[in-house]
Structures are given as structure tokens and as C-alpha cells.
PDB file of C-alpha atoms in Angstrom:
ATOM      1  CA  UNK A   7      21.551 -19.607   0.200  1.00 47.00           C
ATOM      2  CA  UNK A   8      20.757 -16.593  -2.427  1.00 59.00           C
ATOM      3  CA  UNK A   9      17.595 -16.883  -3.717  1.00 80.00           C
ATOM      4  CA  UNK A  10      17.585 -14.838  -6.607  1.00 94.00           C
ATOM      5  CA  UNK A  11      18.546 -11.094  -6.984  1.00 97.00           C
ATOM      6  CA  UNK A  12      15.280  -8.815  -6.801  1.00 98.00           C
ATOM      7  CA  UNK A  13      15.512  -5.144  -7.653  1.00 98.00           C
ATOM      8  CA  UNK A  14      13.591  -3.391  -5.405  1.00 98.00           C
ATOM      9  CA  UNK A  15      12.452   0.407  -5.847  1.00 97.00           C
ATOM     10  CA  UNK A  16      11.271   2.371  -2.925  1.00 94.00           C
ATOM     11  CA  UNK A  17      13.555   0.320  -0.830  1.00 93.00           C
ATOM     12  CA  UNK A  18      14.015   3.518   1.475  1.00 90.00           C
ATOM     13  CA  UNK A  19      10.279   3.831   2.577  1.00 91.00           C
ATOM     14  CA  UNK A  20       8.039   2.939   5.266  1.00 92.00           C
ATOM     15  CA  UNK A  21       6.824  -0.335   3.219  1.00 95.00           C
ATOM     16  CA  UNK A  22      10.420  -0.645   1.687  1.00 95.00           C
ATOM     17  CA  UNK A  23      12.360  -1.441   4.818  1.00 94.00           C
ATOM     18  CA  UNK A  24      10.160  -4.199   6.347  1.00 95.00           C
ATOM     19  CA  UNK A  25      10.681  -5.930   2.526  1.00 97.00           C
ATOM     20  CA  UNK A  26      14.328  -5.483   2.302  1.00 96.00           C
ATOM     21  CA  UNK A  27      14.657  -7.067   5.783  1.00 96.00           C
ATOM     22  CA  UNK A  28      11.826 -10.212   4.696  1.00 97.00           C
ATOM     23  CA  UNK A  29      13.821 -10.680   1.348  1.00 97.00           C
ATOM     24  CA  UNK A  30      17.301 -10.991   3.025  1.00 95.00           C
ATOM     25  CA  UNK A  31      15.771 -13.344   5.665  1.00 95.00           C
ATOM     26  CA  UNK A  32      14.244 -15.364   2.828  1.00 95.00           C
ATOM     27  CA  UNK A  33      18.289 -15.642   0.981  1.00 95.00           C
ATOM     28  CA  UNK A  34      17.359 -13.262  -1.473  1.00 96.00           C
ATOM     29  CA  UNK A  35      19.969 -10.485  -2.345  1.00 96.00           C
ATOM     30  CA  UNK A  36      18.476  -7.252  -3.119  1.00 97.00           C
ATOM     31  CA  UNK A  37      19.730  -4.172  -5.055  1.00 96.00           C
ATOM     32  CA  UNK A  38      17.938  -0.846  -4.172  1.00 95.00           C
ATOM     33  CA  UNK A  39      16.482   1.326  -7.077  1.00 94.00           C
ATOM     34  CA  UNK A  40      16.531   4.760  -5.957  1.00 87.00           C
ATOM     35  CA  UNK A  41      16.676   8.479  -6.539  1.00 75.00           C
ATOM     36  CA  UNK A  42      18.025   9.055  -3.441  1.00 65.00           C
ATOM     37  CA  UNK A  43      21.324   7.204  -2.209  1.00 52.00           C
ATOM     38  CA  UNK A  44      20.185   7.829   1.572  1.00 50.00           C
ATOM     39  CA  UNK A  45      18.006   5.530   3.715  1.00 48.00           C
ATOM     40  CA  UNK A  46      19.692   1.911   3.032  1.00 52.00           C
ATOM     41  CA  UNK A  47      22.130  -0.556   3.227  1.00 63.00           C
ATOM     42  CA  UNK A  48      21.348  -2.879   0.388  1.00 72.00           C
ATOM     43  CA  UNK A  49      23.261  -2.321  -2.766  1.00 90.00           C
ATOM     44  CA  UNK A  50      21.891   0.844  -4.331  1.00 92.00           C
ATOM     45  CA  UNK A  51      21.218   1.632  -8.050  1.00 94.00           C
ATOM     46  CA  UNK A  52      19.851   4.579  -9.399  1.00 93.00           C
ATOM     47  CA  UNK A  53      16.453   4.791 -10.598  1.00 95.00           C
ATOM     48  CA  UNK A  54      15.918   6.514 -13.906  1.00 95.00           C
ATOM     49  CA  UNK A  55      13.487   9.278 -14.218  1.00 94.00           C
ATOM     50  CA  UNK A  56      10.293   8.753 -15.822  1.00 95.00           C
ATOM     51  CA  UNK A  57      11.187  10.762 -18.869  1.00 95.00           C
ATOM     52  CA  UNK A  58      14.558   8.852 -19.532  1.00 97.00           C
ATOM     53  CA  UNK A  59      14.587   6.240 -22.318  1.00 97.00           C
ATOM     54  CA  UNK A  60      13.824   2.514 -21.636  1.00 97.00           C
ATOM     55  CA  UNK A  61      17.238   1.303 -22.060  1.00 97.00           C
ATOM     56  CA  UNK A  62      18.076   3.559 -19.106  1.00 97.00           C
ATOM     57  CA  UNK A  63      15.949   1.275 -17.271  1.00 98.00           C
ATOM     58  CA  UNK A  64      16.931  -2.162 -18.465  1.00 97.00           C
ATOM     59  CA  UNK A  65      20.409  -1.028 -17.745  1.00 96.00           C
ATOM     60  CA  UNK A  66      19.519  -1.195 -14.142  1.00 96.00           C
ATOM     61  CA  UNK A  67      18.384  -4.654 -14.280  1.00 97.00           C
ATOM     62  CA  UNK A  68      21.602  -6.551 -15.538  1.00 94.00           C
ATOM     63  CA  UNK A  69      21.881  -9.695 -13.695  1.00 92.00           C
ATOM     64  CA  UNK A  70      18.463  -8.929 -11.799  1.00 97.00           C
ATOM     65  CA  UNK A  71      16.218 -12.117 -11.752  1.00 97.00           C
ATOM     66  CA  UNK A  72      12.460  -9.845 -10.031  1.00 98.00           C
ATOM     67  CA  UNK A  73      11.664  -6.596  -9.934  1.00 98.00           C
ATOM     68  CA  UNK A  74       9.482  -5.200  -6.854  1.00 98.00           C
ATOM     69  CA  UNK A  75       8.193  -2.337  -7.587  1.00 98.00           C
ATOM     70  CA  UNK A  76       7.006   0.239  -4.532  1.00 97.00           C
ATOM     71  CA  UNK A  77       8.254   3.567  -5.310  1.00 95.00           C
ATOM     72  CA  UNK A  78       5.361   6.135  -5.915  1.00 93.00           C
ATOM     73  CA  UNK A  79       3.956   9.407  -4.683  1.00 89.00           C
ATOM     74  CA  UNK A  80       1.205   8.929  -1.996  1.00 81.00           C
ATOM     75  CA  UNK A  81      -1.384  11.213  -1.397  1.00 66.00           C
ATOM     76  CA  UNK A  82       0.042  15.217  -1.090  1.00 61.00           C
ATOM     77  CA  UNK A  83      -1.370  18.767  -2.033  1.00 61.00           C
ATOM     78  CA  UNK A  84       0.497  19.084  -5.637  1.00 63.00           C
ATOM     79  CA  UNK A  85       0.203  21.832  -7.734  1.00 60.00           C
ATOM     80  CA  UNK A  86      -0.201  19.432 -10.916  1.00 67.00           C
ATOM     81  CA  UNK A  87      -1.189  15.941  -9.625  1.00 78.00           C
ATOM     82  CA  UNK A  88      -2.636  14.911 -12.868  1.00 84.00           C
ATOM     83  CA  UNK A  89       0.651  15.236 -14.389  1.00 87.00           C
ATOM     84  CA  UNK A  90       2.625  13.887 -12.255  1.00 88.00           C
ATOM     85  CA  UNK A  91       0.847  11.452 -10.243  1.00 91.00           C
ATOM     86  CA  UNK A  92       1.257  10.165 -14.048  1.00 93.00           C
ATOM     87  CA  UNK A  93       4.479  10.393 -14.475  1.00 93.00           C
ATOM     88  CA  UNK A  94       5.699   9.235 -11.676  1.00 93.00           C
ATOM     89  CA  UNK A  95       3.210   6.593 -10.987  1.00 96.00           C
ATOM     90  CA  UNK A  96       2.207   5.754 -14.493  1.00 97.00           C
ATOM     91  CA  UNK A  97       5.150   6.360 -16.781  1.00 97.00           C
ATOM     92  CA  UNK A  98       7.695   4.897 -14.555  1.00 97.00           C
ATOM     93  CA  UNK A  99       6.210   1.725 -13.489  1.00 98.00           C
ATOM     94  CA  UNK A 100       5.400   1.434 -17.472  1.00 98.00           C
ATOM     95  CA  UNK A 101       9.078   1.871 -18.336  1.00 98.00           C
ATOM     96  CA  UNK A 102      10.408  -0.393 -15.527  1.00 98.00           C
ATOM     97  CA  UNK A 103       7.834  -3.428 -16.739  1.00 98.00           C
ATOM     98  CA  UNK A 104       9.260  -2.995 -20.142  1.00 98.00           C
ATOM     99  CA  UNK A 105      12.657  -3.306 -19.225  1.00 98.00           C
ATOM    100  CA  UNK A 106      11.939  -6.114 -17.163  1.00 98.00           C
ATOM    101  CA  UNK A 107      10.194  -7.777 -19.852  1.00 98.00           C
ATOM    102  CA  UNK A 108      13.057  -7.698 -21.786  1.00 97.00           C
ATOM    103  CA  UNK A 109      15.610  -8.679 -19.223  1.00 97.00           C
ATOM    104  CA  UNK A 110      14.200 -10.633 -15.950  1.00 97.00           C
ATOM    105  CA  UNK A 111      13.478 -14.288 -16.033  1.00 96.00           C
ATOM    106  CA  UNK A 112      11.580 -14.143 -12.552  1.00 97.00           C
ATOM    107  CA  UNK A 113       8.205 -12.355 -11.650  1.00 98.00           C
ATOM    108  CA  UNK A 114       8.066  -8.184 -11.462  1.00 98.00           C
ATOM    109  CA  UNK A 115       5.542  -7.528  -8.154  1.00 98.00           C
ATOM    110  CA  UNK A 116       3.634  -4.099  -8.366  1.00 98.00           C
ATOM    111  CA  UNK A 117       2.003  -2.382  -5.643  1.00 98.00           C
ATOM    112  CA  UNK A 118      -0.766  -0.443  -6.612  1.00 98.00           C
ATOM    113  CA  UNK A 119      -3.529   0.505  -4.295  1.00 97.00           C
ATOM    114  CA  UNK A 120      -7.241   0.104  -3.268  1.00 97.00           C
ATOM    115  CA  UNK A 121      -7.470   3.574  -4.505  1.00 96.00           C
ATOM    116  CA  UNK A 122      -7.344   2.270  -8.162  1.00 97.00           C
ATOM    117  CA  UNK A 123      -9.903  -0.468  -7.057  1.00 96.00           C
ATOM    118  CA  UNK A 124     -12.315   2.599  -5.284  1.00 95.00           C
ATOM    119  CA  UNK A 125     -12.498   5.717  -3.767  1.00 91.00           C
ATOM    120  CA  UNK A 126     -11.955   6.283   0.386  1.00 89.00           C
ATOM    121  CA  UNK A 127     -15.400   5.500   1.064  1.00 91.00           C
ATOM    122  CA  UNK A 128     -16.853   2.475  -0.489  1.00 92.00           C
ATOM    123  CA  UNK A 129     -20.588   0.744  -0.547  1.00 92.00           C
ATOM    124  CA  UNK A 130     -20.759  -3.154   0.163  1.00 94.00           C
ATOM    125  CA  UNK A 131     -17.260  -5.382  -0.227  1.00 96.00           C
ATOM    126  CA  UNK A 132     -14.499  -4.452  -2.404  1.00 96.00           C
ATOM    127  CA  UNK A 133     -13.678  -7.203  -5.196  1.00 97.00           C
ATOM    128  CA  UNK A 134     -11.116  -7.247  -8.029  1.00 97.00           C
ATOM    129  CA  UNK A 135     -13.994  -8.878  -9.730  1.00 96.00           C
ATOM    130  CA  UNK A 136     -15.568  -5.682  -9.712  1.00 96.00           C
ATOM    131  CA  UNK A 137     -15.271  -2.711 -12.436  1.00 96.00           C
ATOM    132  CA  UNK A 138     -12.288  -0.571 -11.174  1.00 96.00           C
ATOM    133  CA  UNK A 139     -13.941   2.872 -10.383  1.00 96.00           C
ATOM    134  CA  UNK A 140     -10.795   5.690  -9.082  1.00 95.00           C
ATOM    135  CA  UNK A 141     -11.972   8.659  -7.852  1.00 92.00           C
ATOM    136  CA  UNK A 142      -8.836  10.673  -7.590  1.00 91.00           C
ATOM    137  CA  UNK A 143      -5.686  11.335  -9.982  1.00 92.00           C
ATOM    138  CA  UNK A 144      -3.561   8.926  -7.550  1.00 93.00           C
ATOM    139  CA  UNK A 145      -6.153   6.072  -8.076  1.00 94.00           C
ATOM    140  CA  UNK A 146      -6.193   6.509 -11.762  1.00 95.00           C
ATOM    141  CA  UNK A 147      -2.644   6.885 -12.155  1.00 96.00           C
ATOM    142  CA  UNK A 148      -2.244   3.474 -10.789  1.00 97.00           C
ATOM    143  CA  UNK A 149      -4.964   2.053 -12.461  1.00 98.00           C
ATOM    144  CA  UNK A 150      -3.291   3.181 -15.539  1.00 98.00           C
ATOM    145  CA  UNK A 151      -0.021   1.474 -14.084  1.00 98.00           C
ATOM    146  CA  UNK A 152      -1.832  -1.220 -13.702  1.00 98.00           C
ATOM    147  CA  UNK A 153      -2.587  -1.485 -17.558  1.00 98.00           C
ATOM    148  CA  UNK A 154       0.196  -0.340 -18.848  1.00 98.00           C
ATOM    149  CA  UNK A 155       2.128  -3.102 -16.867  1.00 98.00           C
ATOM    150  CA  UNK A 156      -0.172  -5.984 -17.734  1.00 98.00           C
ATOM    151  CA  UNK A 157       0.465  -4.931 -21.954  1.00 98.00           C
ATOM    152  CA  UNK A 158       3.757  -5.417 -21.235  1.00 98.00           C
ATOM    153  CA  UNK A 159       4.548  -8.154 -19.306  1.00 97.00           C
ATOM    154  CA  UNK A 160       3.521 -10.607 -22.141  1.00 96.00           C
ATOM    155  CA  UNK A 161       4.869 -13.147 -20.297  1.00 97.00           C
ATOM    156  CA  UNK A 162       2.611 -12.839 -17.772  1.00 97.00           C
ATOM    157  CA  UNK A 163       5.089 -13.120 -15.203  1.00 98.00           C
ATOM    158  CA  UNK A 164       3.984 -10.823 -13.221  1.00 98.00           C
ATOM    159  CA  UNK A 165       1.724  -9.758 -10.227  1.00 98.00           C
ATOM    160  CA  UNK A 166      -0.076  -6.556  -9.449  1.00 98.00           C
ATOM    161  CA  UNK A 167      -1.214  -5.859  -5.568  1.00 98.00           C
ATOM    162  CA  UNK A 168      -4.035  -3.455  -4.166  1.00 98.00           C
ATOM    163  CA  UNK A 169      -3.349  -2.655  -0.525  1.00 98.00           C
ATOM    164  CA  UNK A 170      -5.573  -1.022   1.671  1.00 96.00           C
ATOM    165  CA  UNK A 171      -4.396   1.535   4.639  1.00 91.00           C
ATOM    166  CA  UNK A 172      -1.267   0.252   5.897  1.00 92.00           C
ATOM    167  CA  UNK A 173      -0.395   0.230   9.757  1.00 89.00           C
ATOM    168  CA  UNK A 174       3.343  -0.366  11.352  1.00 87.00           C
ATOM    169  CA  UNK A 175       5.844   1.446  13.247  1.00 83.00           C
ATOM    170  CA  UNK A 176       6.527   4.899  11.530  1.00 84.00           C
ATOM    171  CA  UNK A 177       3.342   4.814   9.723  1.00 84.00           C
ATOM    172  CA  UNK A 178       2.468   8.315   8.451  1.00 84.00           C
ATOM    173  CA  UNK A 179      -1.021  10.165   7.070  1.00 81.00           C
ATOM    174  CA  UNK A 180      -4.899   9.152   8.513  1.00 81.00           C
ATOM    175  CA  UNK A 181      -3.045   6.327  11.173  1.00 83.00           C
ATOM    176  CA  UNK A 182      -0.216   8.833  12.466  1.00 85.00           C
ATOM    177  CA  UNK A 183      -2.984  11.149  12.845  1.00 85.00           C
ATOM    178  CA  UNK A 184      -4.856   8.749  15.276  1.00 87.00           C
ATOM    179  CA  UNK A 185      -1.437   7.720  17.102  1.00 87.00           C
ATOM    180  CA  UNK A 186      -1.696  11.555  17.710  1.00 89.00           C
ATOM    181  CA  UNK A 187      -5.047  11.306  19.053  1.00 89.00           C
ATOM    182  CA  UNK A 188      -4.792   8.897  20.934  1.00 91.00           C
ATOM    183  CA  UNK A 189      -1.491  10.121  22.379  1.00 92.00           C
ATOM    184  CA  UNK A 190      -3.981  12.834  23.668  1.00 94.00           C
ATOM    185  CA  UNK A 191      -4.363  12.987  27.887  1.00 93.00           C
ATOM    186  CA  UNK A 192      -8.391  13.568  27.295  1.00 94.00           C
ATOM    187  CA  UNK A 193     -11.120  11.438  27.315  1.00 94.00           C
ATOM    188  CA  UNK A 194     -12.312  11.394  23.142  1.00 92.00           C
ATOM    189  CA  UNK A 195     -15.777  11.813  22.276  1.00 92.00           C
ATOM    190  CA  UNK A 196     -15.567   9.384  19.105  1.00 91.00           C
ATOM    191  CA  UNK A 197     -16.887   6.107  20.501  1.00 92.00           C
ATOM    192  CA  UNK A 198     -20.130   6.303  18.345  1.00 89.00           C
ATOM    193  CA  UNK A 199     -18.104   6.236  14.957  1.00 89.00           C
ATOM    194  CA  UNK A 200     -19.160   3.077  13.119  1.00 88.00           C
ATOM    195  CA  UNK A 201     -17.545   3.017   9.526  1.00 90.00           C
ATOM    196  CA  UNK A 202     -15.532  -0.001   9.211  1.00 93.00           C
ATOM    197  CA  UNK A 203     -12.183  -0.225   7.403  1.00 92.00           C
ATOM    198  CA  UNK A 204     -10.081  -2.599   6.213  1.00 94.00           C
ATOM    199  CA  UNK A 205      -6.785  -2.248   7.256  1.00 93.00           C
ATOM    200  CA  UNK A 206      -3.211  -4.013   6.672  1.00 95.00           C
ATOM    201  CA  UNK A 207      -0.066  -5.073   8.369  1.00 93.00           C
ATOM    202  CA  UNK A 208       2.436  -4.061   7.028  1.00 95.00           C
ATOM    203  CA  UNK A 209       4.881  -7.439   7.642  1.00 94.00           C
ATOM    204  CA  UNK A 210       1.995  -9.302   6.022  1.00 96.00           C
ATOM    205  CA  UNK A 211       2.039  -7.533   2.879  1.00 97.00           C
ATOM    206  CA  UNK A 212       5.772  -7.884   2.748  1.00 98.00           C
ATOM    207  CA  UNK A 213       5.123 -11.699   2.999  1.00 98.00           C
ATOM    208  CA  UNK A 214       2.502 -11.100  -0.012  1.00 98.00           C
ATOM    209  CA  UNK A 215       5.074  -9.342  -2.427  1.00 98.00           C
ATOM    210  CA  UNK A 216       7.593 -12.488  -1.563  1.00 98.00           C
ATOM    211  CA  UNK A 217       4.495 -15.129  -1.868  1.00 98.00           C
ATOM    212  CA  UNK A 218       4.012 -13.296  -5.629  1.00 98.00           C
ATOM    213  CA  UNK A 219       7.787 -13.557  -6.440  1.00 97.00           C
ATOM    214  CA  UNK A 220       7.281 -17.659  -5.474  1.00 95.00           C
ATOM    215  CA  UNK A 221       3.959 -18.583  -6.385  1.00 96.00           C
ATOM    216  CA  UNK A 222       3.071 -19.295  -9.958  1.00 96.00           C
ATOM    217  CA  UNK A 223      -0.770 -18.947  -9.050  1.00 97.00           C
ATOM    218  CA  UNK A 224      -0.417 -15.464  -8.542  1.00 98.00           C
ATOM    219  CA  UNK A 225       0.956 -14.224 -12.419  1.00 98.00           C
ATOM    220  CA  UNK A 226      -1.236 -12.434 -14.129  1.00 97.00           C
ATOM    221  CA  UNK A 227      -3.196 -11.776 -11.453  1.00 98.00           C
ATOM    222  CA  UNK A 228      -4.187  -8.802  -9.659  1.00 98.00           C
ATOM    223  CA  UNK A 229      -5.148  -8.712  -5.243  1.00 98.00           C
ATOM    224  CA  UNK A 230      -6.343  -6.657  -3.180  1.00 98.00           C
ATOM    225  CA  UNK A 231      -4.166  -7.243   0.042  1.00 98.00           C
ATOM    226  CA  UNK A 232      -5.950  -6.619   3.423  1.00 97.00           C
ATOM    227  CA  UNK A 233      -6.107  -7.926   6.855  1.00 95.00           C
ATOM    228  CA  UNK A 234      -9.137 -10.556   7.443  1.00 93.00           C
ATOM    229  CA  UNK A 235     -11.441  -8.735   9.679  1.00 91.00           C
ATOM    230  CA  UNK A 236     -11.990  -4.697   9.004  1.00 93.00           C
ATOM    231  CA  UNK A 237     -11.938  -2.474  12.307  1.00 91.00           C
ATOM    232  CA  UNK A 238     -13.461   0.646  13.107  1.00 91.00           C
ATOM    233  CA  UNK A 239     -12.091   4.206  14.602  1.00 90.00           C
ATOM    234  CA  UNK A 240     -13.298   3.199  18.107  1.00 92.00           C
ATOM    235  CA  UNK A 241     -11.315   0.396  17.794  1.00 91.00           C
ATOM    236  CA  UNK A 242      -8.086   1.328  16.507  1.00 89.00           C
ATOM    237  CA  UNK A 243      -8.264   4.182  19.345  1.00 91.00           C
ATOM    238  CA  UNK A 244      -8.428   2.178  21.783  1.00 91.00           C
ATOM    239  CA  UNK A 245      -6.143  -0.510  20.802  1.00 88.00           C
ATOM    240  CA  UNK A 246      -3.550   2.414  21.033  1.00 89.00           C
ATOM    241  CA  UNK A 247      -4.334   3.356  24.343  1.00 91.00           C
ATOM    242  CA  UNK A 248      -3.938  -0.125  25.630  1.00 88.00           C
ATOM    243  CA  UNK A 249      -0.876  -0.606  24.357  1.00 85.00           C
ATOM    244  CA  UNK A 250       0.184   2.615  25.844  1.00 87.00           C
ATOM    245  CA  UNK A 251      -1.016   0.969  29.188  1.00 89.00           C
ATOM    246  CA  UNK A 252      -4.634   3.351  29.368  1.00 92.00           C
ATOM    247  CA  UNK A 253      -8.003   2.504  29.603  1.00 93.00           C
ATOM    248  CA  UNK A 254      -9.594   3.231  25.776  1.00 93.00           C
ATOM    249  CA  UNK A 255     -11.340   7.097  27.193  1.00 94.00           C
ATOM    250  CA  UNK A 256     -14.237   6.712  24.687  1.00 94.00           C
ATOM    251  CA  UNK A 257     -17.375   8.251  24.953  1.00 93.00           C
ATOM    252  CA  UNK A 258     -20.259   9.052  22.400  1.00 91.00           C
ATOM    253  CA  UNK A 259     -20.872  12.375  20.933  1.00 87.00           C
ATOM    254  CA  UNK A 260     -24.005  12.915  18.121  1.00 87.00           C
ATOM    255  CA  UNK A 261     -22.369  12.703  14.596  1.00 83.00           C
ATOM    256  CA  UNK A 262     -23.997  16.351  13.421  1.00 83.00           C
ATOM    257  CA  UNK A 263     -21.752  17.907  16.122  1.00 85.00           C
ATOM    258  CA  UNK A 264     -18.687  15.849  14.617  1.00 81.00           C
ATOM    259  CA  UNK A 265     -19.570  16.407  11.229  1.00 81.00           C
ATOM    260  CA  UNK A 266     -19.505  20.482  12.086  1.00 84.00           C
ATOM    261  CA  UNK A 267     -16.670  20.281  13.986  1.00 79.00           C
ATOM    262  CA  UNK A 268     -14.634  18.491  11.297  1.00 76.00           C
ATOM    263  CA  UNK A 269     -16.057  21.332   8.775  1.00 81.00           C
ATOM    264  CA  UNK A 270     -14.735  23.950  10.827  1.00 83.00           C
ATOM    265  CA  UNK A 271     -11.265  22.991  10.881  1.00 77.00           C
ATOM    266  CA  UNK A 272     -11.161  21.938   7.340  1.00 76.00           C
ATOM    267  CA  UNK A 273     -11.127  17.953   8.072  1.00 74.00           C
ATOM    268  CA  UNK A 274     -14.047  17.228   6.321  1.00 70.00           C
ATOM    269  CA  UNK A 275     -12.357  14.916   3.482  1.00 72.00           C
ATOM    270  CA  UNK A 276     -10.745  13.513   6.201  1.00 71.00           C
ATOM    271  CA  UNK A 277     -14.259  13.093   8.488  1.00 72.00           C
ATOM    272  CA  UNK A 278     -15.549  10.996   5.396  1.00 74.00           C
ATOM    273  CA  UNK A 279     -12.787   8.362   5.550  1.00 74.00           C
ATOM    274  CA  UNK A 280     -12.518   8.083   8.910  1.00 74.00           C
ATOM    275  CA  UNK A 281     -16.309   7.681   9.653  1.00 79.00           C
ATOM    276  CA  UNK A 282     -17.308   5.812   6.203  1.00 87.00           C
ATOM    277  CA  UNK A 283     -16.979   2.199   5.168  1.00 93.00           C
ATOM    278  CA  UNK A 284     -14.264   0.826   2.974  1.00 94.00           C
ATOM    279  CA  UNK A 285     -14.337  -2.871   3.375  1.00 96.00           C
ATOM    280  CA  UNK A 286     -12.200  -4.979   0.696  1.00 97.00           C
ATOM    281  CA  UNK A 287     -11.759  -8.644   1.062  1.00 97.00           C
ATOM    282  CA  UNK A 288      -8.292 -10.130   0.074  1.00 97.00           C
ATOM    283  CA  UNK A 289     -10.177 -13.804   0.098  1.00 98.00           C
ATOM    284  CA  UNK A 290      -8.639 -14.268  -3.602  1.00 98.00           C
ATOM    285  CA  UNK A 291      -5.049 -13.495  -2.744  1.00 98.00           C
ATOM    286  CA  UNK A 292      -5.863 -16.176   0.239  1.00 98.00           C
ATOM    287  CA  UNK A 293      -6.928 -18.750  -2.269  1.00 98.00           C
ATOM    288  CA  UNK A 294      -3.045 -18.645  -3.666  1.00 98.00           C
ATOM    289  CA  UNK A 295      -1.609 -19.529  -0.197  1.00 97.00           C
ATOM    290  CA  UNK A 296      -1.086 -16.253   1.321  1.00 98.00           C
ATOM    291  CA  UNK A 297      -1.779 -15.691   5.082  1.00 96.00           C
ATOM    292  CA  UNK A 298      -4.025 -12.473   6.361  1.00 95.00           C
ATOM    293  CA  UNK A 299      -3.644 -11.164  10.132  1.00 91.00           C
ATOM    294  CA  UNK A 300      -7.518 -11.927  11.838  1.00 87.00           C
ATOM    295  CA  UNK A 301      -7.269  -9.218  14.087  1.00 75.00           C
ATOM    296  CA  UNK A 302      -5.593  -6.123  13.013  1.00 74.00           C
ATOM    297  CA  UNK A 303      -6.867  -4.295  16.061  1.00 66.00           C
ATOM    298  CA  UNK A 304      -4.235  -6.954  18.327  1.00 66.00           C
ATOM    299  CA  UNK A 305      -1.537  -6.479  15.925  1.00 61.00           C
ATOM    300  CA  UNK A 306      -1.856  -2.498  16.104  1.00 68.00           C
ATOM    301  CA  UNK A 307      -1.975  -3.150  20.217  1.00 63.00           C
ATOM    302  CA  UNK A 308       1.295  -4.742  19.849  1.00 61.00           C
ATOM    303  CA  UNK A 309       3.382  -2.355  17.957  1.00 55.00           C
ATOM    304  CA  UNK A 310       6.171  -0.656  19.361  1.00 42.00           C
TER     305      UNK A 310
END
């Protein structure tokens, strides 16, 4: 039985597949929003630009009952982020929330992002309770989303989700990066890295967006979305290697040497995240019903 009809944008992407597939499970029909016609098989729409009028956008959402909203640009090398990390992750989300205002009678689901909650590294336990502090033109981009969304959903039928790092077959950026090494047929001398990170599965934050579409406790509200229990590098590493069928090849090497090392070939940003904290709890989001994986470090064993 058909559910509802949920327009969903970034249908095409690494989070965007897993949903489509949970939504048609669940008997919901979906229509993809897109700029590109590639990369689906649900019915496809095209998604306005962010400079096209509103009405381009409530067009789009004829006979649409929700509106998930997912498509954004991640974290690149752009000449002019601030502009259009805006546009495109500001303006458009803005335009699309007040279309939908006008024209849904279900829930519009956004997915922001940690980053508009904190920067990559992060002191103590990150609450929505606490004053949003972006460090980065992604971050405050979809902070501003976040805002702009909130004005116009007057309703209040809506729901806004902060994700952490998301793990999952085909997952690109910092976790492809340690598929690749621990793909690598050496022994790695990283087994004294102790930042922890909270980290998410992706299939569980598809089952958040569909718990927001269902549950009224959720409108107006805004979650972080994470996995129970944060993990560390060590962890993840080896995790990898055992579900490649090797032993985890760990051994400890004095940070200094790491740190210099990292410096050298221009991975230092990337040093910080990897060996600092970031630890965000998604105990609120639980409160509504939703289910977190315990042990992300299984679940990243078990992919395929």
C-alpha cells in the first residue's frame, strides 16, 4: 500500500539510494528531484536552480505529500565556497521549504550536518542544546538552511537532521581514505591514535529521515543523528582488516613523528580530524523512538 508520495532530492547519491530503496520498502512512492536525469529509477523531476523563482519550485511538488531534502555540496576545494556553498546549500533548501509550505500537507525532512552544530574537532559532547558554532562556509551555509527553513515552515511540519561522518558501501572522503589504508599489505603504525568519533550508518539514518516523515514528536525539531557508541582510528582500521579476513597490523608510533609526517604531505587538516575528538550524542532523536547502531565498529566489519 502507497504511503504517501515524498519528493526526494539527491536521490542519486551515496545517502540517496539507501532512502529511495527504505521508502519503497515502507509503500511510499517517491519522485526524484534532480539536476541530473542519471543515477535512478524512481520517477525523476527536475530540480530548479537556486536562482529560479519559487513557483519553479512548488511546481515540482504537485501532488507531493513530504519533501526529503539531501541534495547539497559536501566538502571540495571551490574557488568561491562562500557563494556557493550558499547558494546551493542555503538558497535552495530556502526555496524548496517555501514551496513546500505552500503545497505539502506531510512533513519536509532536511539533512543538515554536524558541521553546522561544530567544527571537525570538538571539546566534550555535542548537543543541539548547545549554541551552534560552524567553523567553515559548508557549516554555516547549513546553519543558515537551517534558519531559513524553520521561518518558513510555519507549520512546523517539519524536521531538520545533523549527521555525523557517514559509513556504507561506496562511502567517499576521510572513510574511503581509510578503506585505502587499510587495503594497504603493511603493518600501520597508527595504533596509538586516540581521538574518538562519532560515526553513522548509513541505513540507520535512512530509517531516521522515514521516522521524521511518521513521527509527530520530531516537527520542529532539530537532531543530531549518530551511532550510540563513538570509535576511534585504531578501531575502524582494524574492523576493515577483519572483514577483509587479516589480523588488524597495528602498531604504535609517537604522535610528533605523525604529526610531521602528516605536515609534509599536506594532510595536516586531515591529521586533526582523524586524531581529534568529535563526539555528538543523538540521545534526543532516541527519545522520539528512533533506533541507533551500538557498535558501529561491527557494522563497518560487516559491509560488503
Amino acid at each position: 500500500m502507497v504511503t504517501g508520495v515524498v519528493l526526494v532530492t539527491g536521490a542519486s547519491g551515496f545517502i540517496g539510494v539507501e532512502l529511495v530503496k527504505q521508502l519503497e520498502a515502507s509503500g511510499y512512492r517517491v519522485i526524484s528531484a534532480t539536476r541530473n536525469a542519471g543515477g535512478s529509477n524512481t520517477e525523476i523531476v527536475r530540480l530548479p536552480a537556486p536562482d529560479e523563482p519559487v513557483e519553479a519550485f512548488e511546481r515540482i511538488l504537485e501532488n507531493v505529500d513530504h519533501v526529503v531534502h539531501l541534495a547539497a555540496i559536501a566538502h571540495t576545494q571551490l574557488v568561491d565556497a562562500t557563494h556557493t556553498y550558499h547558494a546551493v546549500n542555503c538558497v535552495l533548501a530556502a526555496k524548496l521549504a517555501q514551496a513546500a509550505h505552500k503545497t505539502i500537507s506531510g512533513r519536509f525532512v532536511f539533512l543538515s550536518s554536524i558541521r553546522a552544530q561544530c567544527g571537525s574537532v570538538h571539546e566534550g559532547v555535542a548537543l543541539e542544546s548547545d549554541l551552534p558554532q560552524p567553523t567553515d562556509d559548508y557549516g554555516r551555509a547549513k546553519l543558515a538552511a537551517e534558519n531559513e527553513i524553520a521561518l518558513a515552515m510555519e507549520r512546523g511540519n517539519y524536521t531538520i537532521l545533523r549527521p555525523v561522518l557517514v559509513y556504507g558501501a561506496g562511502v567517499k572522503g576521510n572513510m574511503a581514505m581509510l578503506e585505502k589504508l587499510a587495503a594497504l599489505p603493511v603493518p600501520l603504525p597508527l595504533k596509538s591514535l586516540a581521538g574518538q568519533r562519532s560515526l553513522l550508518d548509513r541505513a540507520a539514518l535512512c530509517r531516521a529521515i522515514i521516522h521524521s516523515l511518521n513521527e509527530a514528536k520530531t516537527d520542529r525539531g532539530t537532531f543530531i543523528v549518530s551511532d550510540r557508541n563513538p570509535v576511534t582510528v585504531p578501531q575502524i582500521l582494524a574492523a576493515i582488516r577483519r572483514r577483509r579476513g587479516r589480523n588488524p597490523g597495528l602498531f604504535s608510533c609517537p604522535l610528533w613523528i605523525l604529526n610531521i609526517a602528516a605536515q609534509i604531505t599536506g594532510q595536516g587538516d586531515r591529521w586533526k580530524t582523524l586524531n581529534g575528538d568529535l563526539i555528538a550524542s543523538s540521545a534526543k532523536l532516541q527519545s522520539t523512538g528512533w533506533k541507533a547502531v551500538d557498535n558501529p565498529a561491527g557494522y563497518i566489519a560487516e559491509l560488503s
